[in-house]
Short mmCIF file of C-alpha atoms and ligand atoms in Angstrom, two decimals:
data_model
loop_
_atom_site.label_atom_id
_atom_site.label_comp_id
_atom_site.label_asym_id
_atom_site.label_seq_id
_atom_site.Cartn_x
_atom_site.Cartn_y
_atom_site.Cartn_z
CA MET A 1 163.40 73.43 54.29
CA HIS A 2 166.43 73.38 56.92
CA GLN A 3 169.21 71.34 56.60
CA GLN A 4 171.21 70.14 58.98
CA TYR A 5 172.77 66.64 57.22
CA SER A 6 174.95 66.63 54.43
CA TYR A 7 175.21 63.51 50.67
CA GLU A 8 179.12 64.27 51.88
CA GLU A 9 179.23 63.15 55.35
CA VAL A 10 177.02 60.57 54.69
CA LEU A 11 178.65 58.86 52.38
CA SER A 12 182.48 59.20 53.89
CA ALA A 13 181.00 57.70 57.12
CA ALA A 14 179.09 55.19 54.90
CA GLU A 15 182.65 54.03 53.41
CA ARG A 16 184.64 54.63 56.91
CA PHE A 17 182.62 52.46 59.79
CA ALA A 18 180.96 49.04 56.70
CA TRP A 19 180.57 45.60 58.30
CA ARG A 20 180.00 42.19 57.45
CA VAL A 21 176.87 40.00 57.87
CA GLU A 22 179.92 36.65 58.99
CA ASP A 23 181.22 40.02 61.27
CA LEU A 24 178.31 38.64 63.56
CA ILE A 25 176.96 36.19 63.22
CA GLY A 26 177.68 31.78 62.37
CA GLY A 27 180.85 29.99 62.94
CA GLU A 28 181.59 30.63 65.94
CA ARG A 29 179.07 33.62 66.71
CA ARG A 30 176.05 31.37 68.70
CA LEU A 31 173.03 33.00 70.51
CA ASP A 32 173.44 31.85 73.93
CA PHE A 33 169.85 30.48 74.93
CA SER A 34 170.76 31.27 78.77
CA LYS A 35 170.41 34.60 78.44
CA PRO A 36 168.04 37.19 77.47
CA PHE A 37 167.72 38.99 74.06
CA LEU A 38 166.07 42.91 73.96
CA PRO A 39 166.66 44.55 77.12
CA ASP A 40 163.33 44.51 79.53
CA SER A 41 162.70 48.07 78.41
CA LEU A 42 161.12 46.58 75.33
CA ALA A 43 160.63 43.21 76.26
CA ARG A 44 158.98 44.29 79.67
CA THR A 45 158.56 40.55 80.36
CA GLU A 46 160.28 41.97 84.13
CA GLY A 47 156.86 42.81 84.69
CA MET A 48 155.39 39.68 85.32
CA VAL A 49 156.07 37.99 87.58
CA TRP A 50 152.99 36.08 88.39
CA LEU A 51 155.42 33.75 85.76
CA THR A 52 159.31 32.16 86.88
CA PRO A 53 162.65 33.41 85.98
CA GLY A 54 163.08 30.95 82.96
CA GLN A 55 159.76 31.56 82.06
CA ARG A 56 159.97 34.89 81.78
CA ARG A 57 163.31 34.98 79.28
CA VAL A 58 161.60 32.60 77.39
CA ALA A 59 159.29 35.27 76.64
CA ASN A 60 161.80 38.13 76.07
CA GLN A 61 163.27 35.41 73.55
CA ILE A 62 160.48 35.40 71.86
CA ARG A 63 160.18 38.86 72.11
CA GLY A 64 163.66 39.22 69.93
CA ALA A 65 162.64 37.18 67.69
CA GLY A 66 159.53 38.77 66.86
CA TYR A 67 162.14 42.39 66.71
CA LEU A 68 164.41 40.44 64.53
CA HIS A 69 161.08 40.47 62.17
CA MET A 70 159.79 43.83 62.18
CA PHE A 71 162.79 44.19 61.20
CA GLY A 72 163.19 42.53 58.27
CA LEU A 73 159.62 43.62 57.61
CA VAL A 74 160.04 47.05 57.33
CA GLU A 75 163.45 46.78 55.90
CA GLU A 76 161.62 45.10 53.12
CA PHE A 77 160.04 48.17 51.90
CA ILE A 78 162.26 50.13 53.05
CA LEU A 79 164.70 49.29 50.28
CA PRO A 80 162.06 49.73 46.71
CA PHE A 81 161.20 53.08 48.50
CA VAL A 82 164.85 54.35 49.14
CA LEU A 83 165.97 53.09 45.05
CA ASP A 84 162.49 54.94 44.37
CA HIS A 85 163.18 57.44 45.71
CA VAL A 86 166.55 58.28 43.80
CA ARG A 87 166.00 56.51 40.57
CA PRO A 88 164.73 59.52 38.51
CA HIS A 89 167.56 61.53 39.61
CA LEU A 90 170.57 59.51 38.78
CA ASN A 91 172.64 61.05 36.36
CA HIS A 92 172.54 64.53 39.15
CA ASP A 93 174.97 65.23 41.73
CA ASP A 94 177.57 62.60 42.63
CA CYS A 95 177.13 62.08 46.66
CA ARG A 96 173.72 62.48 47.29
CA VAL A 97 172.88 59.41 44.49
CA ARG A 98 175.81 57.46 45.84
CA SER A 99 175.14 58.03 49.53
CA PHE A 100 171.07 57.01 48.07
CA LEU A 101 172.66 53.78 47.08
CA SER A 102 174.94 53.13 49.72
CA PHE A 103 171.37 53.61 52.26
CA ALA A 104 170.53 51.16 49.65
CA ALA A 105 172.67 47.90 50.20
CA GLU A 106 172.84 48.57 53.70
CA GLU A 107 169.32 47.91 54.11
CA ALA A 108 169.44 44.57 51.86
CA LYS A 109 172.17 43.95 54.22
CA HIS A 110 170.86 44.45 57.15
CA ILE A 111 167.11 42.73 56.07
CA GLN A 112 169.97 39.36 55.02
CA LEU A 113 171.07 39.56 58.47
CA PHE A 114 167.92 39.62 60.05
CA ARG A 115 166.86 36.87 58.79
CA ARG A 116 170.80 35.37 59.38
CA PHE A 117 169.74 35.70 62.63
CA ARG A 118 166.67 34.27 62.47
CA GLU A 119 167.83 31.25 61.18
CA GLU A 120 170.31 30.94 64.34
CA PHE A 121 167.59 31.67 66.19
CA ASP A 122 164.51 29.29 64.82
CA GLY A 123 167.85 26.72 65.30
CA GLY A 124 168.79 26.74 68.59
CA PHE A 125 165.00 27.91 70.30
CA GLY A 126 163.80 24.44 69.75
CA THR A 127 160.49 25.64 68.11
CA ALA A 128 158.42 27.18 65.46
CA CYS A 129 157.24 31.67 66.23
CA GLY A 130 153.73 32.58 65.09
CA MET A 131 155.24 35.56 62.86
CA ILE A 132 153.05 38.62 61.20
CA GLY A 133 152.43 38.57 57.51
CA PRO A 134 153.04 37.56 54.55
CA SER A 135 155.84 40.82 55.11
CA ASP A 136 155.34 42.05 50.70
CA ALA A 137 151.39 42.00 51.43
CA ILE A 138 152.33 44.76 54.64
CA GLY A 139 154.49 46.41 52.98
CA ARG A 140 152.15 46.76 49.76
CA LYS A 141 150.00 48.36 51.55
CA VAL A 142 151.93 50.56 53.49
CA LEU A 143 154.00 51.76 50.01
CA SER A 144 150.84 52.83 49.15
CA HIS A 145 150.02 55.61 51.53
CA HIS A 146 151.67 58.35 49.33
CA PRO A 147 155.45 58.58 49.79
CA LEU A 148 155.74 61.91 52.43
CA ALA A 149 153.49 59.44 54.88
CA VAL A 150 156.23 56.62 53.98
CA SER A 151 158.92 59.02 53.81
CA LEU A 152 158.49 60.23 57.71
CA LEU A 153 157.68 56.54 58.25
CA VAL A 154 160.92 55.00 57.85
CA LEU A 155 162.62 58.75 59.40
CA HIS A 156 161.06 57.51 63.02
CA ILE A 157 161.86 54.17 61.86
CA GLU A 158 165.70 55.44 61.62
CA TRP A 159 165.39 57.05 64.36
CA MET A 160 163.74 54.35 66.76
CA THR A 161 166.29 52.15 65.98
CA GLN A 162 168.79 54.70 67.93
CA ARG A 163 167.03 55.41 70.55
CA HIS A 164 166.44 51.49 70.81
CA PHE A 165 170.45 51.03 71.49
CA LEU A 166 171.73 53.95 73.04
CA ASP A 167 168.78 54.35 76.10
CA SER A 168 168.86 50.51 76.46
CA VAL A 169 170.37 48.47 75.15
CA GLN A 170 174.34 49.90 74.87
CA ASP A 171 174.26 49.84 78.78
CA ASP A 172 172.27 45.99 78.52
CA GLU A 173 175.41 43.87 80.10
CA THR A 174 172.98 40.95 81.02
CA LEU A 175 172.07 40.70 77.56
CA ASP A 176 173.21 38.47 75.03
CA PRO A 177 176.30 38.88 73.33
CA GLN A 178 175.66 38.09 69.52
CA PHE A 179 172.63 39.75 70.37
CA LYS A 180 173.31 42.74 71.43
CA SER A 181 176.19 42.84 68.90
CA LEU A 182 173.52 42.63 66.50
CA LEU A 183 171.56 45.50 67.63
CA ARG A 184 174.93 47.78 68.48
CA HIS A 185 175.78 47.47 64.30
CA HIS A 186 172.71 48.16 63.16
CA TRP A 187 172.02 51.79 65.33
CA MET A 188 175.66 52.45 63.81
CA GLU A 189 174.32 51.98 59.90
CA GLU A 190 170.79 54.07 60.76
CA VAL A 191 172.89 56.84 62.59
CA ARG A 192 173.94 57.28 58.86
CA HIS A 193 170.22 56.55 57.34
CA ALA A 194 168.11 59.12 59.64
CA LYS A 195 170.94 61.23 58.74
CA LEU A 196 169.08 60.46 54.36
CA ASP A 197 165.96 60.00 55.33
CA THR A 198 165.31 63.70 57.00
CA LEU A 199 167.39 65.21 53.77
CA MET A 200 164.96 62.63 51.71
CA ALA A 201 160.88 63.29 54.18
CA GLU A 202 162.41 67.60 52.85
CA ALA A 203 163.44 66.67 49.62
CA ILE A 204 159.59 65.35 48.97
CA ALA A 205 157.79 68.19 50.52
CA ALA A 206 159.36 70.14 48.99
CA GLU A 207 157.71 68.86 45.70
CA CYS A 208 154.29 68.94 47.97
CA SER A 209 151.20 71.42 47.96
CA ALA A 210 150.39 72.72 51.47
CA LYS A 211 146.82 70.18 51.86
CA GLU A 212 149.45 66.95 50.71
CA ARG A 213 151.88 67.59 53.86
CA GLU A 214 148.65 68.05 55.94
CA ASP A 215 147.28 64.65 55.26
CA SER A 216 150.48 63.17 55.23
CA VAL A 217 151.18 63.56 58.71
CA ARG A 218 147.31 61.44 59.19
CA GLY A 219 148.39 59.32 56.55
CA TYR A 220 151.51 58.42 58.68
CA LEU A 221 149.15 58.24 61.60
CA GLU A 222 147.12 56.09 59.85
CA ILE A 223 150.39 53.90 58.48
CA GLY A 224 151.10 53.99 62.36
CA ALA A 225 147.76 52.55 63.08
CA PHE A 226 147.37 49.87 60.74
CA LEU A 227 150.72 48.38 61.97
CA ASP A 228 148.94 48.98 65.35
CA GLY A 229 146.55 45.80 64.44
CA GLY A 230 149.19 43.82 62.82
CA LEU A 231 151.66 44.52 66.57
CA ARG A 232 148.02 43.01 68.09
CA THR A 233 148.24 40.43 66.62
CA GLN A 234 152.06 39.94 67.36
CA ALA A 235 150.83 40.61 71.03
CA GLU A 236 148.18 36.60 70.14
CA LEU A 237 150.83 34.93 68.26
CA ASP A 238 153.80 35.48 71.44
CA ALA A 239 150.74 34.31 72.94
CA ASP A 240 150.53 30.19 71.82
CA SER A 241 154.48 30.78 71.32
CA PHE A 242 155.06 31.34 74.96
CA THR A 243 152.37 28.27 76.06
CA LYS A 244 154.70 25.68 72.79
CA ALA A 245 157.67 26.83 73.91
CA THR A 246 157.61 26.38 78.11
CA GLY A 247 153.95 23.62 78.57
CA ARG A 248 153.15 26.32 80.92
CA SER A 249 149.18 26.63 79.25
CA LEU A 250 147.96 30.29 80.53
CA SER A 251 144.28 29.89 82.34
CA ALA A 252 142.04 32.99 80.36
CA THR A 253 143.11 35.58 82.46
CA GLU A 254 146.83 34.71 82.31
CA ARG A 255 146.41 34.73 78.46
CA ASP A 256 144.74 38.14 78.83
CA MET A 257 147.43 39.84 81.21
CA PHE A 258 150.14 38.63 78.46
CA VAL A 259 148.04 39.77 75.20
CA ALA A 260 147.84 43.43 76.63
CA ALA A 261 151.36 43.38 78.23
CA THR A 262 153.14 42.02 75.13
CA HIS A 263 150.82 44.53 72.54
CA GLN A 264 152.14 47.49 75.24
CA ALA A 265 155.73 46.73 74.91
CA LEU A 266 155.13 46.10 71.07
CA ARG A 267 153.89 49.54 70.49
CA TRP A 268 156.57 51.56 72.43
CA THR A 269 159.17 48.51 71.09
CA PHE A 270 157.65 50.27 67.38
CA ILE A 271 156.11 52.85 67.59
CA GLY A 272 155.94 55.02 70.27
CA SER A 273 159.57 55.41 70.85
CA GLY A 274 159.75 56.37 66.78
CA MET A 275 157.34 58.54 67.60
CA SER A 276 157.92 60.87 70.13
CA HIS A 277 161.98 60.66 69.33
CA ALA A 278 162.96 64.28 69.56
CA ASN A 279 164.61 64.27 65.63
CA PHE A 280 161.53 62.75 64.06
CA LEU A 281 159.21 65.60 66.09
CA ALA A 282 161.19 68.30 64.61
CA THR A 283 161.08 67.27 60.37
CA ALA A 284 157.36 66.73 61.54
CA ASP A 285 157.02 70.03 62.02
CA ARG A 286 159.83 71.56 59.64
CA VAL A 287 156.94 69.19 56.79
CA HIS A 288 153.62 70.27 58.97
CA PRO A 289 154.30 73.38 60.95
CA GLY A 290 152.01 71.53 63.87
CA ALA A 291 152.31 68.31 62.91
CA ALA A 292 154.50 68.13 67.06
CA ALA A 293 152.14 68.99 69.04
CA GLN A 294 149.07 66.98 67.11
CA LEU A 295 151.51 63.88 67.50
CA LYS A 296 152.23 64.38 70.84
CA THR A 297 149.26 64.31 71.26
CA VAL A 298 148.40 60.71 70.58
CA VAL A 299 152.27 59.19 71.58
CA PRO A 300 151.12 58.50 74.88
CA ALA A 301 148.98 54.99 73.70
CA PHE A 302 151.94 54.29 72.08
CA CYS A 303 154.24 53.83 75.44
FE1 FE2 B 1 168.30 48.91 58.69
FE1 FE2 B 2 167.83 52.38 58.16
#
């Protein structure tokens, strides 16, 4: 196994660049509902030209609330997964243990961060937005897969977060500043998580047979298909939330268009952008040679 990252380096960065939830939201730090929350490359609401600009902005903000919910949801199963990974080795290498514990503490902080933003959103948006769940049932289903399959998914999520910020968010000056700050601060810590997840996936793979490694790539794809079913449901819920928030009823054709565009946007945001990340593919291919080519044939459906 090739390892390009070290626990020492990650730990040292974690100690130097820390931030608190209250630095990002609360008090004077409010969401500005006159602005979009997500870049359009993720929300894809500007393509709905049959809606007014104001309605497209509301659709974008509903997508923003969904982003907060989805990240809260995935962090809730990442946290116990990381703790389970480090628990058998608590007496070993100090830096390794400390870096995974700091990873877990940061994910616990992120859960709180997304929840606080969600409260702020719910307080200002005016109507309730439906979200898929319950989170613990979804988490249990994901965690029922082989740890190597789960670690590939977690690695996908970490690289995906970075891609969202670097490719879409950092140069977008139209976004709500608080939401942008959330995405930037989350990215700052996910950079380190991606490195630790690479080390974690490689450590788990080192204990696995070739057959288990091959099966874990299939398991990763099965989790992806399961989550995609949830994204489809979320797209339907977003259409309901849109009508409730704007009072704009959708004809059957318009609703189909809304749901299809939203589902594909969610597929890119949560599946395609992670699965196609070069660093993720490189690790998947080290886990099981040939995995990258296999995954690249799946990616177009999620773009
Ligand atoms: Fe996170
Ligand atoms: Fe993370």
